[in-house]
GROMACS .gro file of C-alpha atoms in nm:
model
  360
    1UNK     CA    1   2.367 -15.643 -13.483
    2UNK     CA    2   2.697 -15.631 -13.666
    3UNK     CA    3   2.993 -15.855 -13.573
    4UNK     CA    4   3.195 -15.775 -13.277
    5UNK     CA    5   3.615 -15.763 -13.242
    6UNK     CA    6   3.542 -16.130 -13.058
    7UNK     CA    7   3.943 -16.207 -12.842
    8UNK     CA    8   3.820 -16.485 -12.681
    9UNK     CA    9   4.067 -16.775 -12.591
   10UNK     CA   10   3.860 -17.032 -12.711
   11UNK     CA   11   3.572 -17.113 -12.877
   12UNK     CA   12   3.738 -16.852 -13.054
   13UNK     CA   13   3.692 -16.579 -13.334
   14UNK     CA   14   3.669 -16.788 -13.681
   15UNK     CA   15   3.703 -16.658 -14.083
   16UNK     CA   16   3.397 -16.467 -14.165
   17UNK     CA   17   3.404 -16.622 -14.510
   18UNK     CA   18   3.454 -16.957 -14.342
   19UNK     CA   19   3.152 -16.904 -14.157
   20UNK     CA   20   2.936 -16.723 -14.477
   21UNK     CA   21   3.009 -17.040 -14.688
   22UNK     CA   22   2.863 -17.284 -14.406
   23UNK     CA   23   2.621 -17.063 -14.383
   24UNK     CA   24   2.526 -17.076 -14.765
   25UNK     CA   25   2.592 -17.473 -14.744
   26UNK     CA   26   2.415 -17.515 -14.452
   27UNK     CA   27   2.076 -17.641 -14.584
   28UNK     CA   28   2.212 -17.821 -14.920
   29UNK     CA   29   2.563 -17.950 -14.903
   30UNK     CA   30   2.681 -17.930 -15.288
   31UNK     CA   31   2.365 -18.095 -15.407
   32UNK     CA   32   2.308 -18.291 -15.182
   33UNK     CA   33   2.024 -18.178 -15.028
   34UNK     CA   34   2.149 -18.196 -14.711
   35UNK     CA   35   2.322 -18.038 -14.435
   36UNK     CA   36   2.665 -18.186 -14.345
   37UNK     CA   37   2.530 -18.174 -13.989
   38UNK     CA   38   2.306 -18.450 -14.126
   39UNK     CA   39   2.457 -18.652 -14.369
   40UNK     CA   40   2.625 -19.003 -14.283
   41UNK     CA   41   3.000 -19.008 -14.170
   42UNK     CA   42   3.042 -19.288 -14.451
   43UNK     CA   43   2.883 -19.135 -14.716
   44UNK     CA   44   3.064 -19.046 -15.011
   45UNK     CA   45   3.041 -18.676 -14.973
   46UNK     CA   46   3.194 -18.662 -14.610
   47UNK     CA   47   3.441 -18.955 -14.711
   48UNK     CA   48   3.562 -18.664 -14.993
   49UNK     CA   49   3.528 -18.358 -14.690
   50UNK     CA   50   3.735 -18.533 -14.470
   51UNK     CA   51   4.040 -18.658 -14.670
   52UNK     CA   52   4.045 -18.328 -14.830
   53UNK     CA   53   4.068 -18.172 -14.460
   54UNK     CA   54   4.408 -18.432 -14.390
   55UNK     CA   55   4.542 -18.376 -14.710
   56UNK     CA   56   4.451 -17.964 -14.729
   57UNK     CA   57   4.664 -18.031 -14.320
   58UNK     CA   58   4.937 -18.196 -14.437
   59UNK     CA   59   4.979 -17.974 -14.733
   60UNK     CA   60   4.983 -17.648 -14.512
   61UNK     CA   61   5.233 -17.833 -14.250
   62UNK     CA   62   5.445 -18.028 -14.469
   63UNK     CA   63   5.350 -18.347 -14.272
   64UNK     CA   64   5.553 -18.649 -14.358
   65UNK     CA   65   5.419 -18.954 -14.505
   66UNK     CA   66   5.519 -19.175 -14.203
   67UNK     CA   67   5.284 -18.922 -13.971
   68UNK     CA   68   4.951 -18.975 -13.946
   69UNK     CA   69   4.667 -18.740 -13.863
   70UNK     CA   70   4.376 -18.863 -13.663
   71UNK     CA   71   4.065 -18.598 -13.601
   72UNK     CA   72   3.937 -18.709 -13.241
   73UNK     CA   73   3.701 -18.601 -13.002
   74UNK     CA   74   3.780 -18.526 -12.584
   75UNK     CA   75   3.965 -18.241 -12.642
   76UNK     CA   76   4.336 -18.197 -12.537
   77UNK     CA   77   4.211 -18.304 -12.225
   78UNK     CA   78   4.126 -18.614 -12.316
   79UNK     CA   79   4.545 -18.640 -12.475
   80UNK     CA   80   4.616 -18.583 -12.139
   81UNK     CA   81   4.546 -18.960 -12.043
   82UNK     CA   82   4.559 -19.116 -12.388
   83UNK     CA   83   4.908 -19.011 -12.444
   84UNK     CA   84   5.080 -19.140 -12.137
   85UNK     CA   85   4.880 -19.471 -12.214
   86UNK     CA   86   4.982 -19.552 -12.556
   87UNK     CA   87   5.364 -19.419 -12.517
   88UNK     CA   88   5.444 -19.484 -12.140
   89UNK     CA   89   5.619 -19.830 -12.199
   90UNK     CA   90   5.891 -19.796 -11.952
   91UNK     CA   91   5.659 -19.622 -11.703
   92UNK     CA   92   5.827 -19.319 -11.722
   93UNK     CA   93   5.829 -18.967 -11.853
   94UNK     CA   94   5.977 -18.588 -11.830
   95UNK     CA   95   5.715 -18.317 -11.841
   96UNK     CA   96   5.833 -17.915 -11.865
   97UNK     CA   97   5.577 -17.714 -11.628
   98UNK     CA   98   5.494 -17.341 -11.829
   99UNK     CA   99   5.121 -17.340 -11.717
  100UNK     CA  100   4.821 -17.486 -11.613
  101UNK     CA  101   4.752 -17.673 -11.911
  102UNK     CA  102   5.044 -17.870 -11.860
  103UNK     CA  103   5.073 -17.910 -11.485
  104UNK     CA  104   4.701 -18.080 -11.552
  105UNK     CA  105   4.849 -18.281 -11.808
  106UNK     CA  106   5.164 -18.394 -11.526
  107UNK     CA  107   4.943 -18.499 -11.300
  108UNK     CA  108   4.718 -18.700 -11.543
  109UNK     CA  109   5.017 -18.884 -11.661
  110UNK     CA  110   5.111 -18.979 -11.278
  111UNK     CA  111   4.811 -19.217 -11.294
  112UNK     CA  112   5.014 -19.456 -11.574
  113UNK     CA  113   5.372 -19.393 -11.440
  114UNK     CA  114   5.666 -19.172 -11.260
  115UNK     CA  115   5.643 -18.843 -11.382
  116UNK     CA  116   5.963 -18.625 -11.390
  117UNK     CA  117   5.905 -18.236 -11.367
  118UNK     CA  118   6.240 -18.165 -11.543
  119UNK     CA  119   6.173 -17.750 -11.559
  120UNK     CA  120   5.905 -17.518 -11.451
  121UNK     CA  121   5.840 -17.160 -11.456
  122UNK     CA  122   5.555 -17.158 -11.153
  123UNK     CA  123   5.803 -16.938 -10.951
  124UNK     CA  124   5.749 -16.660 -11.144
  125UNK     CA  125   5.329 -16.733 -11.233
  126UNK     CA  126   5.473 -16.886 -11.556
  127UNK     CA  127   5.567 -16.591 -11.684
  128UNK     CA  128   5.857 -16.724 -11.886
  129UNK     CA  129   5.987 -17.024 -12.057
  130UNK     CA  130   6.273 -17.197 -11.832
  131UNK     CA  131   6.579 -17.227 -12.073
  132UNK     CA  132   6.579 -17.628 -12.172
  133UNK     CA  133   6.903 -17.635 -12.381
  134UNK     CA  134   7.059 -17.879 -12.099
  135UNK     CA  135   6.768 -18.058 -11.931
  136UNK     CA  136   6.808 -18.299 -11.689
  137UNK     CA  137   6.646 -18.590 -11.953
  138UNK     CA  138   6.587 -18.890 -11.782
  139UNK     CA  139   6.740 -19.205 -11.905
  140UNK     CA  140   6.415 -19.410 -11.931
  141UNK     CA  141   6.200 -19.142 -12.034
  142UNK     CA  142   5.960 -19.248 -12.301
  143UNK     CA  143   5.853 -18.896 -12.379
  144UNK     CA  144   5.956 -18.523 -12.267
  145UNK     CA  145   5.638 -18.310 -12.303
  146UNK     CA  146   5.552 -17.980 -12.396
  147UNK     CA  147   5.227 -17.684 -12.353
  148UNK     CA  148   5.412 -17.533 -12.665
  149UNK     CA  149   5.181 -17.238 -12.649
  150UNK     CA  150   5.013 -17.103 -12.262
  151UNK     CA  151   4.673 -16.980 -12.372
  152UNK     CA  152   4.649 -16.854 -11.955
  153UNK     CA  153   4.956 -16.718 -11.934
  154UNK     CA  154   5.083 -16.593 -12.279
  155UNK     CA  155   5.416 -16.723 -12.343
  156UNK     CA  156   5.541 -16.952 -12.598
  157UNK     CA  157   5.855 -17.174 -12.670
  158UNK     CA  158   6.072 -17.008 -12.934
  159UNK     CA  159   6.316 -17.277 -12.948
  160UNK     CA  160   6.199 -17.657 -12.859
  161UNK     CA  161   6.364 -17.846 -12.550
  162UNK     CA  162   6.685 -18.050 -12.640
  163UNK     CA  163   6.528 -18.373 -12.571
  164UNK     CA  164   6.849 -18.596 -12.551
  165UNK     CA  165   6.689 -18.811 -12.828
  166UNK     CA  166   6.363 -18.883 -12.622
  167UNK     CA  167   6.035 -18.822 -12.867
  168UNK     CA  168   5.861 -18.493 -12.765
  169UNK     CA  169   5.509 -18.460 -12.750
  170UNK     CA  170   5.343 -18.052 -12.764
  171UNK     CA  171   5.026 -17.991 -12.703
  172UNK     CA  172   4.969 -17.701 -12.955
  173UNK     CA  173   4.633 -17.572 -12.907
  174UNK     CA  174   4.656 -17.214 -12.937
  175UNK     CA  175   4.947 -17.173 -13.158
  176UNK     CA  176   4.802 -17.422 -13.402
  177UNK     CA  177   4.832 -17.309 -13.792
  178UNK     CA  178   5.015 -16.970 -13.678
  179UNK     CA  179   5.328 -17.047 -13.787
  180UNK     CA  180   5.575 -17.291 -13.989
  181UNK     CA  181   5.623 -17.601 -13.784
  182UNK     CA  182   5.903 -17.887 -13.847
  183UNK     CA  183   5.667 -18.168 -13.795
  184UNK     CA  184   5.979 -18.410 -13.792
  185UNK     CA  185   6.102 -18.269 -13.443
  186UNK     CA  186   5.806 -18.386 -13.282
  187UNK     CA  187   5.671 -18.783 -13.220
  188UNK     CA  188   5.305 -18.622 -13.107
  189UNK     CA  189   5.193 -18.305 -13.217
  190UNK     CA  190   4.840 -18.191 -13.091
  191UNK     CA  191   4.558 -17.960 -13.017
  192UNK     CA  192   4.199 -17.888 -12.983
  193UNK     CA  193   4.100 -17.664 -13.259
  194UNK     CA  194   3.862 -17.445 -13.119
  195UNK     CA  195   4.114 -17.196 -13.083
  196UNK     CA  196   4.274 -17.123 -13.435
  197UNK     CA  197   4.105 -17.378 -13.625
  198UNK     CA  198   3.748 -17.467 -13.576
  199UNK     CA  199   3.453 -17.566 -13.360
  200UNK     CA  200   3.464 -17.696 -13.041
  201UNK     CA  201   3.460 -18.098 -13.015
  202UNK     CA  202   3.748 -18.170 -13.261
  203UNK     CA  203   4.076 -18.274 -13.132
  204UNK     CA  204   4.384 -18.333 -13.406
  205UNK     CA  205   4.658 -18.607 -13.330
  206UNK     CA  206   4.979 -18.606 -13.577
  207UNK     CA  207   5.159 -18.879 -13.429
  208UNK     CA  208   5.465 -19.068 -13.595
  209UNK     CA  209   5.369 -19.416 -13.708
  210UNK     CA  210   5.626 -19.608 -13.461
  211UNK     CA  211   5.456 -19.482 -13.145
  212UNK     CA  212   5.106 -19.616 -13.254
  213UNK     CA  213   5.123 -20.001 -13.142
  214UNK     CA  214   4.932 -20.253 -12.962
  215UNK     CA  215   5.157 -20.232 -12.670
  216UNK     CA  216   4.964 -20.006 -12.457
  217UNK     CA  217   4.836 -19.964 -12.051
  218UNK     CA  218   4.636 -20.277 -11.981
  219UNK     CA  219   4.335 -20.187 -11.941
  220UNK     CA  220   4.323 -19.909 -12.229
  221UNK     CA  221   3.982 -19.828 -12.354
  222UNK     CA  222   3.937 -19.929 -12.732
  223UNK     CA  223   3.835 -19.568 -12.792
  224UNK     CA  224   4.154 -19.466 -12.661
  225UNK     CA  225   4.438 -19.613 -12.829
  226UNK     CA  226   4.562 -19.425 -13.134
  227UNK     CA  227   4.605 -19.762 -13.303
  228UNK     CA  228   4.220 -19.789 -13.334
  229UNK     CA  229   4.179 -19.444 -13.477
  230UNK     CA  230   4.474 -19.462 -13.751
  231UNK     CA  231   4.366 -19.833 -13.840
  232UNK     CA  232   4.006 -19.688 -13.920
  233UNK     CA  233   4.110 -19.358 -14.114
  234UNK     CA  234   3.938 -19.176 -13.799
  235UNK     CA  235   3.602 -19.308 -13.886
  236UNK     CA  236   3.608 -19.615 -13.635
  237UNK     CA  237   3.317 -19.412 -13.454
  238UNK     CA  238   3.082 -19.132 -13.566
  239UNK     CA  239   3.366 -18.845 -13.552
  240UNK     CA  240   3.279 -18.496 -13.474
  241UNK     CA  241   3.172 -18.440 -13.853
  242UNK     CA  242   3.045 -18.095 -13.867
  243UNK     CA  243   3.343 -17.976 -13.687
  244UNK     CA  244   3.613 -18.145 -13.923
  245UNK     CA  245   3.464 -17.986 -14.196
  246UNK     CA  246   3.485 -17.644 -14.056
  247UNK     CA  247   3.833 -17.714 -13.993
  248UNK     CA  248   3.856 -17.832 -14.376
  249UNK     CA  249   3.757 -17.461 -14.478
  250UNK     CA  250   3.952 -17.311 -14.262
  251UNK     CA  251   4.285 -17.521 -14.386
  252UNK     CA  252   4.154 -17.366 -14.723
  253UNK     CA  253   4.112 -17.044 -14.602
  254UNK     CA  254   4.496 -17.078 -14.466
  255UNK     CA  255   4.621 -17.189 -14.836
  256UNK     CA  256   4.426 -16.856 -15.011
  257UNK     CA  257   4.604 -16.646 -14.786
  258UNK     CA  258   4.938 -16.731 -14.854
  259UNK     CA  259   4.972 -17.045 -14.565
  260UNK     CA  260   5.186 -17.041 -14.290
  261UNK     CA  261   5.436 -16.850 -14.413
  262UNK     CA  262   5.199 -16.598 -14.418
  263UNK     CA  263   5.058 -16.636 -14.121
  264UNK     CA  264   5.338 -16.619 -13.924
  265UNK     CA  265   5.366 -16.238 -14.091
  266UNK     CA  266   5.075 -16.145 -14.015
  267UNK     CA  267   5.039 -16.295 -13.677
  268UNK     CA  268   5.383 -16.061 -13.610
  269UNK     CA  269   5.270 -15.771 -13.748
  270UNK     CA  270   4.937 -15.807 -13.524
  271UNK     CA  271   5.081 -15.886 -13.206
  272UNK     CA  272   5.344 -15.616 -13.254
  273UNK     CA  273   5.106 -15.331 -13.230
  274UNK     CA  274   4.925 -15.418 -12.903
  275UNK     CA  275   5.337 -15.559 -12.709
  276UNK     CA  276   5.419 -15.196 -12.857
  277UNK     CA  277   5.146 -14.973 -12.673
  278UNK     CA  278   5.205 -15.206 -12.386
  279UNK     CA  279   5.565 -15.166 -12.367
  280UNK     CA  280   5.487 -14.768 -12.359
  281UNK     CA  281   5.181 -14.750 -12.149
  282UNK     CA  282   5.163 -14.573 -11.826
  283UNK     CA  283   4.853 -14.768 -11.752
  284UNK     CA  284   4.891 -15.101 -11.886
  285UNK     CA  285   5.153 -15.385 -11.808
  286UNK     CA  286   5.206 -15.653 -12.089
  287UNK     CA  287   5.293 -15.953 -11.767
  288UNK     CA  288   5.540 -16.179 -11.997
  289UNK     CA  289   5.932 -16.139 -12.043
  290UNK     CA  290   5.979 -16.028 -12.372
  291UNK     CA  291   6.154 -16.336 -12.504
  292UNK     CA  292   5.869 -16.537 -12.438
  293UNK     CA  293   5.587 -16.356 -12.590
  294UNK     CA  294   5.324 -16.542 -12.751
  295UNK     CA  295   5.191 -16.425 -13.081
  296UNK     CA  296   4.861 -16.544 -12.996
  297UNK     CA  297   4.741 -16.463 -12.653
  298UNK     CA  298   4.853 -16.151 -12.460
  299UNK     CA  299   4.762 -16.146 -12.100
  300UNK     CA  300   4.809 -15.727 -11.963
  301UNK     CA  301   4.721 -15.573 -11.673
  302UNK     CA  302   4.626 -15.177 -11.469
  303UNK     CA  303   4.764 -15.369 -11.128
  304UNK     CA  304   4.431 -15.248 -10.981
  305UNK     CA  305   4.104 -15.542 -10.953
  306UNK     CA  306   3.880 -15.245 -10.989
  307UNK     CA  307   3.970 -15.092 -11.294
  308UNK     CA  308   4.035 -15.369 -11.484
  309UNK     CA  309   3.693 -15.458 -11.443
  310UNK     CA  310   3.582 -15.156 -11.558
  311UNK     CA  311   3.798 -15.178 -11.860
  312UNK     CA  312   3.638 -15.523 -11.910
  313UNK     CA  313   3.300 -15.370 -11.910
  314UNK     CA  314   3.376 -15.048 -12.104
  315UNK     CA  315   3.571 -15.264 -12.385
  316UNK     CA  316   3.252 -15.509 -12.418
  317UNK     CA  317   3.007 -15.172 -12.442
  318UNK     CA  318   3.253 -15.041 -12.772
  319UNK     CA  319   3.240 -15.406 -12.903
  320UNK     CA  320   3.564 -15.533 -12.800
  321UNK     CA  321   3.458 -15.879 -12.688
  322UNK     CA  322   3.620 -16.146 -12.420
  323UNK     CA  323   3.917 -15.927 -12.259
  324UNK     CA  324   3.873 -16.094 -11.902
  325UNK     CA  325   4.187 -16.266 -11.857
  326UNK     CA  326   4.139 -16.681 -11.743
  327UNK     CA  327   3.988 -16.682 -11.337
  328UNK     CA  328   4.285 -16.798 -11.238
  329UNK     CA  329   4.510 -16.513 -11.271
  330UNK     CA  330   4.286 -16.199 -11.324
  331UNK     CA  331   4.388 -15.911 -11.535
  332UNK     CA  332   4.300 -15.891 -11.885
  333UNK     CA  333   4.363 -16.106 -12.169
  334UNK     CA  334   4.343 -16.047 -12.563
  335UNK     CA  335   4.359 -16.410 -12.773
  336UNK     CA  336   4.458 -16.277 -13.188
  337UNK     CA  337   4.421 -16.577 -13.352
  338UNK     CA  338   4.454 -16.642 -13.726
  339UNK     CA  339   4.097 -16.498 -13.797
  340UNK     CA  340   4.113 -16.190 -13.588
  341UNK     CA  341   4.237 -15.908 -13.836
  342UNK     CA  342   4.444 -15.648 -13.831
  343UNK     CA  343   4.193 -15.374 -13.749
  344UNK     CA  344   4.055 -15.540 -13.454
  345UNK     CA  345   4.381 -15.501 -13.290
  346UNK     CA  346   4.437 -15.150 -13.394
  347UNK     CA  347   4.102 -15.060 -13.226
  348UNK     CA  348   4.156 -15.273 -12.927
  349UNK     CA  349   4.477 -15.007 -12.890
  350UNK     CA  350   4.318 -14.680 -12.997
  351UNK     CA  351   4.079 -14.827 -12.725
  352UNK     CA  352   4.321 -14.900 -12.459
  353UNK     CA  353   4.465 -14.521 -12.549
  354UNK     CA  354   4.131 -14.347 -12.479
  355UNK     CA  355   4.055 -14.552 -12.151
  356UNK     CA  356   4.437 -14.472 -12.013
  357UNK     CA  357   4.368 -14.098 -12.122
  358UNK     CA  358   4.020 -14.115 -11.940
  359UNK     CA  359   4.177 -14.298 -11.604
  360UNK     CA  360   4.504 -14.194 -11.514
   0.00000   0.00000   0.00000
C-alpha cells in the first residue's frame, strides 16, 4: 500500500522523513538499545531529546528568555480550565468567539469567573474574524483570549486584537509552526500538536514567566498549575515522551527546510492553488471571506448533502484521504499542514476539476 494524500484536521499528516527516522530508531535509540517508547523520562538520553526539542522551539520561534515552554499532556482542552485557573486573579476575563474551539473554551472559563464575550462571528457560522481594533476591553480583565486559528471553520486572525494592555492568551493549534510569530505579543501561547507538529497526547505551553505564580484558584490540582510544570523542567510527572520527541524531529525538520520563514512561503503558495480553483469553480464554494482565510484548513462546499458525500467517497477511492468537513457543519474540509506537500494539493485540484467536469 503506498502512502495516501492524508488532509485530516488532526492526528494529522506528519514528515515522511520524520516518520522513516523513528522508524529506523525505533528498536535502538542511538545505541541505546532501546526504544524511546521505553527508555526512562530521566535518563540521560531523553534528558538530551527533550532540551534539544525546547531549545530546537525556541530557536525556530525566537522565544524570549523570560518565556518558558512546558510540554504537557490534556490537550488544549485541558488549557481550557488550567488557564482561567492560574491567570483569573480578578475573576474576570474577555474571550473573542470565532468557533467552537473557543466558545468551549468561554464556557470552561465561566466555572472560575465572569466571562466577557467581547466579539463573535456566530452570526455568520464563524465565517469571519470580527474586526477587534477597538474592543470593548474590560477594565478588570486578566486576560483577552484568542482561537488564533478555527480548524472547523477555516479562518484565521491576520492581525491580533488590540488588547488595551490586557495579556492575550491564543490557542494556536492548527496554525502552530506555519508561520513567523512575535512571541512577545502574547502572555500564553498554546496548542496541541497533533496538528502541525506531532503525535497526539502532547500539549505545548509558552507562557511569560510573570503569569506563572502560586496565586492560583483554591482548590487547583497540583498537576494543573503551570508553576509545577516550569519548576520541574516539564518532567514533574512521566510526560508524554514518545510524543515530545517526535515533535523534536519535526522542529528539526522545520530548521532543514528553511524555518518559518519558509514555511510561511510555502504554506502560501499551497493554499493559493486550492482558494484559486475555488474562487473559479462552478461547483465548489470556498465558505470563508477572503480576508480571513486560513492557510491551513479550508472548509468548501457543492451546497448539495448528497454530492458532497459522494465527493467524500470518490476522493478517498483516488487516495485523497479525510475531506469530510467537522459533523458540525458538513461540507468538505481539506487541513494542508506543514507536512502535506505541494503535490498533494495540486492533485486534490486536478481532482476536484474531474469530479465538477463529471457532475455538473
Amino acid at each position: 500500500m503506498s502512502r495516501v494524500y492524508n488532509f485530516s484536521a488532526g492526528p494529522a499528516v506528519l514528515p515522511e522523513e520524520v516518520l522513516k527516522e523513528a522508524a529506523a530508531e525505533m528498536l535502538d535509540y542511538r545505541g541505546t538499545g532501546m526504544s524511546v517508547m521505553e527508555m526512562s523520562h530521566r535518563s540521560k538520553a531523553f534528558e538530551e531529546i527533550i532540551t534539544t526539542a525546547e531549545q530546537d522551539l525556541r530557536d525556530l520561534m525566537g522565544i524570549p528568555d523570560n518565556y518558558k515552554v512546558l510540554f504537557l499532556q490534556g490537550g488544549a482542552s485541558q488549557q481550557f480550565a488550567m488557564i482561567p485557573m492560574n491567570l483569573m486573579k480578578n475573576r474576570v476575563a474577555d474571550y473573542i468567539i470565532t468557533g467552537q474551539w473557543a466558545k468551549k473554551a468561554a464556557k470552561e472559563a465561566e466555572k472560575y469567573g465572569k466571562v466577557n464575550r467581547i466579539a463573535s462571528s456566530e452570526d455568520t457560522t464563524f465565517s469571519y474574524i470580527p474586526d477587534c481594533s477597538d474592543l470593548p476591553v474590560s477594565e478588570d480583565a486578566d486576560y483577552v483570549y484568542i482561537c488564533e486559528n478555527n480548524t472547523i471553520y477555516g479562518t484565521k486572525f491576520k492581525e491580533l486584537p488590540d488588547t488595551k494592555g490586557k495579556t492575550l492568551v491564543a490557542d494556536v493549534s492548527s496554525c502552530f509552526l506555519s508561520e513567523p510569530v512575535d512571541v512577545t505579543k502574547y502572555g500564553i501561547i498554546y496548542g496541541g500538536v497533533q496538528k502541525n507538529i506531532g503525535p497526539a497526547g502532547v500539549v505545548i505551553v509558552i507562557i511569560r514567566e510573570d503569569l506563572i505564580t502560586e496565586d492560583v484558584f483554591p482548590g487547583t490540582p497540583t498537576m494543573l498549575t503551570y508553576k509545577t510544570h516550569a519548576d520541574a523542567g516539564s518532567l514533574y510527572n512521566t510526560p508524554p515522551a514518545y510524543g515530545i520527541y517526535i515533535c523534536g524531529k519535526v522542529f528539526k525538520w522545520i530548521k532543514a527546510q528553511g524555518g518559518l520563514e519558509v514555511m510561511k512561503e510555502k504554506n502560501e503558495k499551497k493554499a493559493k492553488v486550492l482558494y484559486d480553483f475555488l474562487d473559479q469553480s462552478a461547483l465548489f464554494k470556498g465558505t470563508v471571506e477572503k480576508k480571513d482565510r486560513s492557510l491551513m484548513n479550508v472548509p468548501f462546499v457543492t451546497g448539495d448533502a448528497d454530492l458532497d458525500a459522494k465527493f467524500v467517497k470518490e476522493a478517498k477511492a483516488a487516495g485523497l484521504e479525510n475531506l469530510k468537513g467537522h459533523r458540525s457543519v458538513g461540507g468538505m474540509r481539506a487541513s494542508i499542514y506543514n507536512a502535506m506537500p505541494y503535490e498533494g494539493v495540486v492533485a486534490l485540484v486536478e481532482f476536484m476539476k474531474k469530479f465538477e467536469e463529471e457532475n455538473r
